[in-house]
Amino acid sequence: MRLMIVGALEGQLSQATALAMKGGAKVSHAPSVDIAMAALRAGRGADLLLVDVMSDIAGLIAALEAERFHVPVVACGTETNAAAAVNAIRAGAKEYIPLPPDAELIAAVIAAVARDSTDFLYRDPAMARVVKLADQVAGSDASVLITGESGTGKEVMARYMHSRSRRASGPFISINCAAIPEALLESELFGHEKGAFTGAVARRLGKFEEATGGTLLLDEISEMDVRLQAKLLRAIQERQIDRVGGIRPVKVDIRILATSNRNLAEAVREGSFREDLLFRLNVVNLKLPPLRERPADIAALSDHFVEKYARANGLGERSLSAEARSELQRAPWRGNVRELENTLHRAVLLASGSEIGPDAIAMPDGTGLSEVVRTATLAETAAQTAADVARSLVGRTVADVERNLILDTLDHVLGNRTHAANILGISIRTLRNKLNQYADEGLAIPAPGEQRSVA
């Protein structure tokens, strides 16, 4: 975690700063808002800004938004009046800490942002195989493509690989290609020179330069415009980039990781993704299985999230009942780990006792866990039945299948031709022609109000 202290804090944060550094945080200092913004533009990024309340917090937050820096701001100061805290929060600060503080209070705030754990929880053999492959390639500089459904933990895997690489002491920089408008993404990635376009008030280094010496994660790269993909390909091949409005290339030293929840081979066939870029990124592919295919992980993660949110909300010890645990493992989890975490956070808050049963577990739309499991089970049964029916038709001609379908439908409606034609989706004339054909072949055709006799 990178912590930047902004303003003159008169040594009040020295102990908390030492704790942050001891915990692995990298701490820098900017005496003023202008110097802080200059540091951010120069690629000396931060994960948290700890700002003197007497600084221009409103101006700082406005500047961060105008230049698209997404960094949380926590205000602190020696002012004892409530107005300082109110003004800081109104200006957009996430929190206000009075000084001199209990050093542990500031350390806790820093730790909350710094808790960027690169370890993740898994127990299932399917996930263990992916982690084993990740460990094998983590130490190299090879590009890695991490694929899987939304919520399976692709960014967590990327951070895990960075922490086990030779670049672990360098920065880990992530950019979500789907969250930034196409017109701005080039500047975000490669930076720009002052005056390169309207709003470019100063030179700004992009994510490539900010990640130099470390790892750059291109999250949801499948959403990048195909024209920008060409510039990205050159940057990866040449290890140099061109800032928007720049006059000379800039060397970069980074390792590229990328994620996608789409099938990029299919995107190549559709023309929305460059094949040569896919080859460059996909030196190694880590495909994360969906949570519903990792039952052992569901159990382990469920216990972890219950403990985490019970502690975070000061609710004492909570545990899952055996029935709840069983139904959690049978649920489909379309949103994967992210959905499971949100569901159990809600369950911890709604549970009436220390044990969480299925009745306390509900989906965002209010549907109970048991109902979701029943629906999923019925759908799975129907799909299996359909598959069994399809297999039973193998080896038979289309004419045979059609004849049986028509005659069985006619039996079902007691020989009513009009009703049968409507069910079958054919005209009454077509049905009569088919029945005449079957009669000529010697088959018994039920009259209206009758069924075929079964020998």
Coordinates of C-alpha atoms in Angstrom, one line a residue:
M1 CA 0.0 0.0 0.0
R2 CA 1.2 3.5 -0.9
L3 CA 0.4 6.2 1.6
M4 CA 0.9 9.9 0.8
I5 CA 0.7 12.4 3.6
V6 CA -0.3 15.9 2.4
G7 CA 0.2 19.1 4.4
A8 CA 2.1 20.1 7.5
L9 CA 1.1 17.6 10.2
E10 CA 3.7 18.7 12.8
G11 CA 4.9 15.2 13.6
Q12 CA 1.5 14.0 14.9
L13 CA 1.5 11.1 12.5
S14 CA 5.0 10.0 13.0
Q15 CA 4.1 6.9 15.1
A16 CA 1.2 5.9 12.8
T17 CA 3.5 6.4 9.8
A18 CA 6.1 4.1 11.4
L19 CA 3.4 1.5 12.0
A20 CA 2.3 1.8 8.4
M21 CA 5.8 1.3 7.1
K22 CA 6.4 -1.6 9.4
G23 CA 3.2 -3.2 7.9
G24 CA 4.7 -2.9 4.5
A25 CA 3.3 0.5 3.4
K26 CA 5.4 2.9 1.3
V27 CA 5.0 6.4 2.7
S28 CA 5.7 9.7 0.9
H29 CA 5.1 13.3 1.9
A30 CA 3.8 16.3 -0.1
P31 CA 3.8 19.6 1.8
S32 CA 0.9 21.0 -0.3
V33 CA -2.0 20.1 -2.5
D34 CA -0.1 21.3 -5.6
I35 CA 2.9 19.2 -4.8
A36 CA 0.7 16.2 -4.2
M37 CA -1.0 16.6 -7.5
A38 CA 2.4 17.0 -9.3
A39 CA 3.6 13.8 -7.6
L40 CA 0.5 11.9 -8.8
R41 CA 0.9 13.2 -12.4
A42 CA 4.5 12.2 -12.3
G43 CA 3.5 8.6 -11.7
R44 CA 4.3 8.5 -8.0
G45 CA 0.9 7.1 -7.2
A46 CA -0.9 6.5 -3.9
D47 CA -3.5 4.2 -2.5
L48 CA -4.5 6.6 0.3
L49 CA -4.1 10.4 0.8
L50 CA -3.9 11.4 4.5
V51 CA -4.5 15.2 4.3
D52 CA -4.1 18.0 6.9
V53 CA -7.6 19.4 7.4
M54 CA -6.2 22.9 7.1
S55 CA -5.3 22.1 3.5
D56 CA -7.7 22.9 0.6
I57 CA -9.4 19.5 0.7
A58 CA -12.3 20.6 -1.5
G59 CA -9.8 21.8 -4.1
L60 CA -7.7 18.6 -3.9
I61 CA -10.8 16.4 -4.4
A62 CA -12.0 18.6 -7.3
A63 CA -8.5 18.3 -8.9
L64 CA -8.4 14.5 -8.4
E65 CA -11.8 14.2 -10.1
A66 CA -10.9 16.5 -12.9
E67 CA -7.8 14.6 -13.7
R68 CA -9.4 11.2 -13.0
F69 CA -7.3 10.1 -10.1
H70 CA -9.3 7.6 -8.0
V71 CA -7.6 7.9 -4.6
P72 CA -9.5 7.9 -1.2
V73 CA -8.9 10.9 1.0
V74 CA -8.8 10.9 4.8
A75 CA -8.6 14.2 6.6
C76 CA -6.9 14.8 9.9
G77 CA -5.9 17.7 12.0
T78 CA -5.5 19.3 15.4
E79 CA -8.6 21.4 15.2
T80 CA -10.9 20.5 18.1
N81 CA -14.1 22.1 16.8
A82 CA -16.7 20.0 15.1
A83 CA -16.8 22.3 12.1
A84 CA -13.4 21.0 10.8
A85 CA -14.7 17.5 10.7
V86 CA -18.0 18.5 9.1
N87 CA -16.3 20.6 6.4
A88 CA -13.8 17.9 5.6
I89 CA -16.5 15.3 5.1
R90 CA -18.7 17.7 3.1
A91 CA -15.7 18.4 0.9
G92 CA -15.5 14.6 0.1
A93 CA -13.1 13.1 2.6
K94 CA -13.9 9.5 3.4
E95 CA -13.1 10.0 7.1
Y96 CA -11.9 12.6 9.6
I97 CA -9.4 11.8 12.4
P98 CA -8.7 14.3 15.2
L99 CA -5.1 14.9 16.3
P100 CA -3.4 14.1 18.5
P101 CA -5.0 10.7 18.1
D102 CA -4.7 7.3 19.6
A103 CA -1.9 6.0 17.3
E104 CA -3.8 2.7 16.9
L105 CA -6.8 4.7 15.5
I106 CA -4.8 6.0 12.6
A107 CA -3.0 2.7 12.2
A108 CA -6.4 1.1 11.9
V109 CA -7.6 3.5 9.2
I110 CA -4.4 3.0 7.3
A111 CA -4.6 -0.8 7.7
A112 CA -8.2 -0.8 6.4
V113 CA -7.0 0.7 3.1
A114 CA -3.6 -1.1 3.1
R115 CA -5.2 -4.5 3.7
D116 CA -4.4 -5.5 0.1
S117 CA -3.9 -9.2 0.9
T118 CA -2.3 -11.1 -1.9
D119 CA -3.2 -14.4 -0.2
F120 CA -6.5 -15.9 -1.1
L121 CA -8.6 -18.7 0.3
Y122 CA -9.1 -21.9 -1.7
R123 CA -9.6 -25.5 -0.7
D124 CA -11.0 -27.1 -3.9
P125 CA -8.7 -29.3 -6.1
A126 CA -10.0 -27.4 -9.2
M127 CA -8.7 -24.2 -7.8
A128 CA -5.5 -25.8 -6.5
R129 CA -4.5 -26.8 -10.0
V130 CA -4.8 -23.2 -11.2
V131 CA -2.8 -21.9 -8.3
K132 CA -0.1 -24.5 -8.9
L133 CA 0.2 -23.2 -12.5
A134 CA 0.3 -19.6 -11.3
D135 CA 3.1 -20.4 -8.9
Q136 CA 5.1 -22.0 -11.7
V137 CA 5.0 -18.9 -13.9
A138 CA 4.8 -16.1 -11.2
G139 CA 8.6 -15.6 -11.2
S140 CA 8.8 -15.0 -14.9
D141 CA 8.1 -11.8 -16.9
A142 CA 5.8 -13.7 -19.3
S143 CA 2.4 -12.1 -20.0
V144 CA -0.5 -14.0 -18.4
L145 CA -4.1 -13.9 -19.4
I146 CA -6.5 -14.6 -16.5
T147 CA -10.0 -15.7 -17.6
G148 CA -13.2 -16.6 -15.9
E149 CA -16.7 -15.4 -15.1
S150 CA -17.2 -12.1 -13.3
G151 CA -16.6 -12.5 -9.6
T152 CA -14.4 -15.5 -9.8
G153 CA -11.4 -13.6 -8.4
K154 CA -9.3 -12.7 -11.4
E155 CA -7.8 -9.5 -9.9
V156 CA -7.1 -11.4 -6.6
M157 CA -5.2 -13.9 -8.7
A158 CA -3.3 -11.1 -10.5
R159 CA -2.2 -9.6 -7.1
Y160 CA -1.2 -13.1 -5.9
M161 CA 1.1 -13.5 -8.9
H162 CA 2.6 -10.1 -8.5
S163 CA 3.4 -10.8 -4.8
R164 CA 5.3 -14.0 -5.8
S165 CA 7.2 -12.4 -8.7
R166 CA 10.6 -10.8 -8.9
R167 CA 8.7 -7.5 -9.1
A168 CA 6.9 -7.9 -5.8
S169 CA 8.8 -4.8 -4.3
G170 CA 7.6 -2.7 -7.3
P171 CA 4.2 -1.2 -7.8
F172 CA 1.1 -3.2 -8.8
I173 CA -1.1 -0.9 -11.0
S174 CA -4.5 -1.9 -12.2
I175 CA -6.7 -0.2 -14.8
N176 CA -10.2 -1.3 -15.7
C177 CA -10.5 -1.0 -19.4
A178 CA -14.3 -1.3 -19.3
A179 CA -14.8 1.5 -16.7
I180 CA -13.0 4.3 -18.6
P181 CA -14.5 5.9 -21.7
E182 CA -12.8 5.0 -25.0
A183 CA -11.7 8.7 -25.6
L184 CA -9.9 8.8 -22.2
L185 CA -8.4 5.3 -22.0
E186 CA -5.4 6.1 -24.3
S187 CA -4.4 9.0 -22.0
E188 CA -4.9 6.8 -18.9
L189 CA -2.6 4.1 -20.2
F190 CA 0.1 6.1 -21.9
G191 CA -0.1 9.5 -20.3
H192 CA -0.2 12.9 -22.1
E193 CA 1.8 16.1 -22.5
K194 CA 0.5 19.5 -21.4
G195 CA -1.9 20.9 -24.0
A196 CA -2.3 17.6 -25.8
F197 CA -6.0 18.0 -25.7
T198 CA -8.6 20.2 -23.9
G199 CA -8.3 19.7 -20.2
A200 CA -4.6 18.5 -20.3
V201 CA -3.4 21.2 -17.9
A202 CA -0.1 19.5 -17.2
R203 CA 2.0 16.6 -18.2
R204 CA 0.7 13.4 -16.7
L205 CA 2.3 10.0 -16.7
G206 CA 0.1 7.1 -17.6
K207 CA -0.3 3.6 -16.0
F208 CA 2.5 2.2 -18.1
E209 CA 5.0 4.6 -16.6
E210 CA 3.5 4.4 -13.1
A211 CA 3.9 0.6 -13.2
T212 CA 7.6 0.7 -14.3
G213 CA 9.5 -1.8 -12.2
G214 CA 6.3 -3.6 -11.3
T215 CA 3.2 -5.1 -12.7
L216 CA 0.4 -3.6 -14.9
L217 CA -3.0 -5.3 -14.8
L218 CA -5.2 -4.6 -17.8
D219 CA -8.6 -5.6 -16.3
E220 CA -11.4 -6.6 -18.7
I221 CA -9.1 -6.0 -21.7
S222 CA -11.8 -7.4 -24.0
E223 CA -13.6 -4.1 -23.7
M224 CA -10.7 -2.1 -25.2
D225 CA -11.4 -0.5 -28.6
V226 CA -9.7 -2.4 -31.4
R227 CA -7.9 0.8 -32.6
L228 CA -6.2 1.3 -29.2
Q229 CA -5.3 -2.4 -29.2
A230 CA -2.8 -1.7 -32.0
K231 CA -1.0 0.9 -29.8
L232 CA -1.1 -1.5 -26.9
L233 CA 0.4 -4.3 -29.0
R234 CA 3.4 -2.0 -30.0
A235 CA 3.9 -1.0 -26.4
I236 CA 4.1 -4.6 -25.3
Q237 CA 6.4 -5.6 -28.2
E238 CA 8.8 -2.7 -28.0
R239 CA 8.6 -2.0 -24.3
Q240 CA 8.1 1.6 -25.0
I241 CA 5.1 3.9 -25.2
D242 CA 4.2 7.3 -26.8
R243 CA 2.4 9.8 -24.6
V244 CA -0.5 11.5 -26.2
G245 CA 1.0 14.7 -27.7
G246 CA 4.5 13.4 -27.0
I247 CA 7.4 13.8 -29.5
R248 CA 9.6 10.9 -28.5
P249 CA 9.0 7.3 -27.2
V250 CA 9.4 6.5 -23.5
K251 CA 11.0 3.2 -22.3
V252 CA 9.0 1.2 -19.8
D253 CA 9.9 -1.9 -17.7
I254 CA 6.8 -3.7 -16.7
R255 CA 5.1 -7.2 -16.6
I256 CA 1.7 -7.3 -18.2
L257 CA -1.2 -9.3 -16.8
A258 CA -4.7 -9.1 -18.3
T259 CA -8.1 -10.4 -17.4
S260 CA -11.3 -11.1 -19.4
N261 CA -14.7 -12.6 -18.7
R262 CA -15.2 -13.1 -22.4
N263 CA -14.0 -15.7 -24.8
L264 CA -11.2 -13.8 -26.6
A265 CA -10.8 -16.4 -29.4
E266 CA -14.5 -15.8 -30.2
A267 CA -13.9 -12.1 -30.1
V268 CA -11.1 -12.5 -32.6
R269 CA -13.4 -14.3 -35.0
E270 CA -16.0 -11.5 -34.5
G271 CA -13.3 -8.9 -35.3
S272 CA -13.5 -7.1 -32.0
F273 CA -10.1 -8.3 -30.7
R274 CA -6.8 -8.4 -32.5
E275 CA -5.4 -11.9 -32.9
D276 CA -1.8 -10.8 -32.7
L277 CA -2.5 -9.0 -29.4
L278 CA -4.2 -12.2 -28.0
F279 CA -1.0 -14.2 -28.9
R280 CA 1.1 -11.6 -27.0
L281 CA -1.0 -11.6 -23.9
N282 CA -1.9 -15.3 -23.8
V283 CA 1.6 -16.7 -23.2
V284 CA 0.0 -18.5 -20.2
N285 CA -3.7 -18.8 -19.6
L286 CA -5.1 -19.1 -16.1
K287 CA -8.7 -20.1 -16.4
L288 CA -10.5 -19.7 -13.0
P289 CA -13.4 -22.2 -12.6
P290 CA -16.8 -20.7 -11.5
L291 CA -17.6 -21.0 -7.8
R292 CA -20.4 -23.6 -8.4
E293 CA -17.7 -26.0 -9.7
R294 CA -15.6 -25.5 -6.5
P295 CA -17.8 -26.9 -3.7
A296 CA -14.9 -27.1 -1.2
D297 CA -14.2 -23.4 -1.8
I298 CA -17.8 -22.5 -1.1
A299 CA -17.6 -24.1 2.3
A300 CA -14.3 -22.5 3.2
L301 CA -15.2 -19.0 1.9
S302 CA -18.6 -19.1 3.6
D303 CA -17.0 -19.7 7.0
H304 CA -14.5 -16.9 6.3
F305 CA -17.1 -14.3 5.2
V306 CA -19.3 -15.1 8.2
E307 CA -16.4 -14.6 10.6
K308 CA -15.2 -11.5 8.8
Y309 CA -18.5 -9.6 8.8
A310 CA -19.6 -10.7 12.3
R311 CA -16.3 -9.2 13.6
A312 CA -16.6 -6.1 11.4
N313 CA -20.1 -5.4 12.7
G314 CA -19.3 -6.2 16.3
L315 CA -22.0 -8.9 16.4
G316 CA -20.0 -11.6 18.3
E317 CA -19.5 -15.1 17.0
R318 CA -21.7 -16.4 14.2
S319 CA -21.8 -19.8 12.5
L320 CA -23.7 -21.5 9.7
S321 CA -26.1 -24.3 10.4
A322 CA -25.5 -27.6 8.7
E323 CA -28.6 -27.1 6.5
A324 CA -27.5 -23.6 5.5
R325 CA -24.0 -24.9 4.6
S326 CA -25.5 -27.7 2.5
E327 CA -27.8 -25.3 0.6
L328 CA -25.0 -22.8 0.0
Q329 CA -23.1 -25.5 -1.8
R330 CA -26.1 -26.4 -4.0
A331 CA -26.8 -22.8 -5.0
P332 CA -25.8 -21.7 -8.6
W333 CA -23.8 -18.6 -7.6
R334 CA -24.0 -16.8 -11.0
G335 CA -22.0 -13.9 -9.4
N336 CA -19.5 -16.3 -8.0
V337 CA -17.3 -15.3 -5.0
R338 CA -18.5 -11.7 -5.1
E339 CA -22.2 -12.8 -4.9
L340 CA -21.4 -15.3 -2.1
E341 CA -19.6 -12.6 -0.1
N342 CA -22.4 -10.0 -0.4
T343 CA -25.0 -12.7 0.4
L344 CA -23.3 -13.8 3.6
H345 CA -22.6 -10.2 4.7
R346 CA -26.4 -9.7 4.5
A347 CA -27.0 -13.0 6.3
V348 CA -24.8 -12.0 9.2
L349 CA -26.8 -8.8 9.7
L350 CA -30.2 -10.5 9.3
A351 CA -29.6 -13.6 11.5
S352 CA -31.5 -13.4 14.8
G353 CA -29.2 -15.7 16.7
S354 CA -25.6 -17.0 16.8
E355 CA -26.5 -19.7 14.2
I356 CA -27.3 -18.7 10.7
G357 CA -29.9 -20.9 9.1
P358 CA -31.2 -20.9 5.5
D359 CA -34.1 -18.6 6.4
A360 CA -31.6 -15.8 7.2
I361 CA -29.9 -16.1 3.8
A362 CA -31.5 -14.2 1.0
M363 CA -30.5 -13.0 -2.5
P364 CA -30.5 -9.2 -3.4
D365 CA -34.1 -9.4 -4.7
G366 CA -35.3 -11.0 -1.5
T367 CA -35.6 -14.5 -2.8
G368 CA -34.7 -17.0 -0.1
L369 CA -31.7 -19.3 -0.5
S370 CA -33.9 -22.4 -0.3
E371 CA -36.1 -21.2 -3.1
V372 CA -33.1 -20.4 -5.3
V373 CA -31.7 -23.9 -4.6
R374 CA -35.1 -25.5 -5.5
T375 CA -35.3 -23.5 -8.7
A376 CA -31.8 -24.5 -9.7
T377 CA -32.5 -28.1 -8.9
L378 CA -35.6 -28.2 -11.0
A379 CA -33.8 -26.5 -13.9
E380 CA -31.0 -29.0 -13.7
T381 CA -33.5 -31.9 -13.6
A382 CA -35.3 -30.5 -16.6
A383 CA -32.0 -30.1 -18.5
Q384 CA -31.1 -33.7 -17.7
T385 CA -34.5 -34.9 -18.8
A386 CA -34.1 -33.1 -22.1
A387 CA -30.7 -34.5 -22.6
D388 CA -32.0 -38.0 -21.9
V389 CA -34.8 -37.5 -24.4
A390 CA -32.4 -36.3 -27.0
R391 CA -30.1 -39.3 -26.5
S392 CA -33.1 -41.6 -26.8
L393 CA -33.8 -40.2 -30.3
V394 CA -30.3 -41.0 -31.6
G395 CA -30.5 -43.7 -34.3
R396 CA -34.1 -42.8 -35.4
T397 CA -35.1 -41.0 -38.5
V398 CA -36.6 -37.6 -38.5
A399 CA -39.8 -39.0 -40.2
D400 CA -40.2 -41.6 -37.4
V401 CA -39.8 -39.0 -34.6
E402 CA -42.2 -36.6 -36.4
R403 CA -44.8 -39.4 -36.9
N404 CA -44.7 -40.4 -33.2
L405 CA -44.9 -36.7 -32.1
I406 CA -48.0 -36.0 -34.2
L407 CA -49.9 -39.2 -33.2
D408 CA -49.0 -38.8 -29.5
T409 CA -50.2 -35.2 -29.6
L410 CA -53.5 -36.3 -31.3
D411 CA -54.0 -38.9 -28.6
H412 CA -53.4 -36.3 -26.0
V413 CA -56.2 -34.0 -27.3
L414 CA -58.6 -37.0 -27.9
G415 CA -58.4 -36.6 -31.7
N416 CA -59.1 -32.9 -31.9
R417 CA -57.4 -31.9 -35.1
T418 CA -57.5 -28.1 -34.6
H419 CA -56.2 -28.3 -31.1
A420 CA -53.4 -30.7 -32.1
A421 CA -52.3 -28.5 -35.0
N422 CA -52.1 -25.5 -32.6
I423 CA -49.9 -27.4 -30.2
L424 CA -47.7 -28.7 -33.0
G425 CA -47.4 -25.2 -34.6
I426 CA -48.5 -26.4 -38.0
S427 CA -51.5 -25.7 -40.2
I428 CA -54.6 -27.9 -40.0
R429 CA -54.1 -28.7 -43.7
T430 CA -50.6 -29.9 -43.1
L431 CA -51.8 -32.0 -40.2
R432 CA -54.6 -33.6 -42.3
N433 CA -52.1 -34.4 -45.1
K434 CA -49.8 -36.1 -42.6
L435 CA -52.7 -38.1 -41.1
N436 CA -53.8 -39.2 -44.5
Q437 CA -50.2 -40.4 -45.3
Y438 CA -50.1 -42.4 -42.0
A439 CA -53.5 -44.0 -42.7
D440 CA -52.2 -45.0 -46.2
E441 CA -49.3 -46.6 -44.4
G442 CA -51.7 -48.7 -42.4
L443 CA -51.5 -46.9 -39.1
A444 CA -54.6 -46.4 -36.9
I445 CA -55.6 -42.8 -36.7
P446 CA -58.0 -41.7 -33.8
A447 CA -61.2 -40.1 -34.8
P448 CA -62.4 -37.0 -33.0
G449 CA -63.1 -37.9 -29.3
E450 CA -61.1 -41.1 -29.5
Q451 CA -57.6 -42.3 -28.7
R452 CA -55.6 -44.9 -30.5
S453 CA -56.1 -48.4 -29.1
V454 CA -52.8 -49.7 -27.6
A455 CA -52.1 -53.4 -28.4

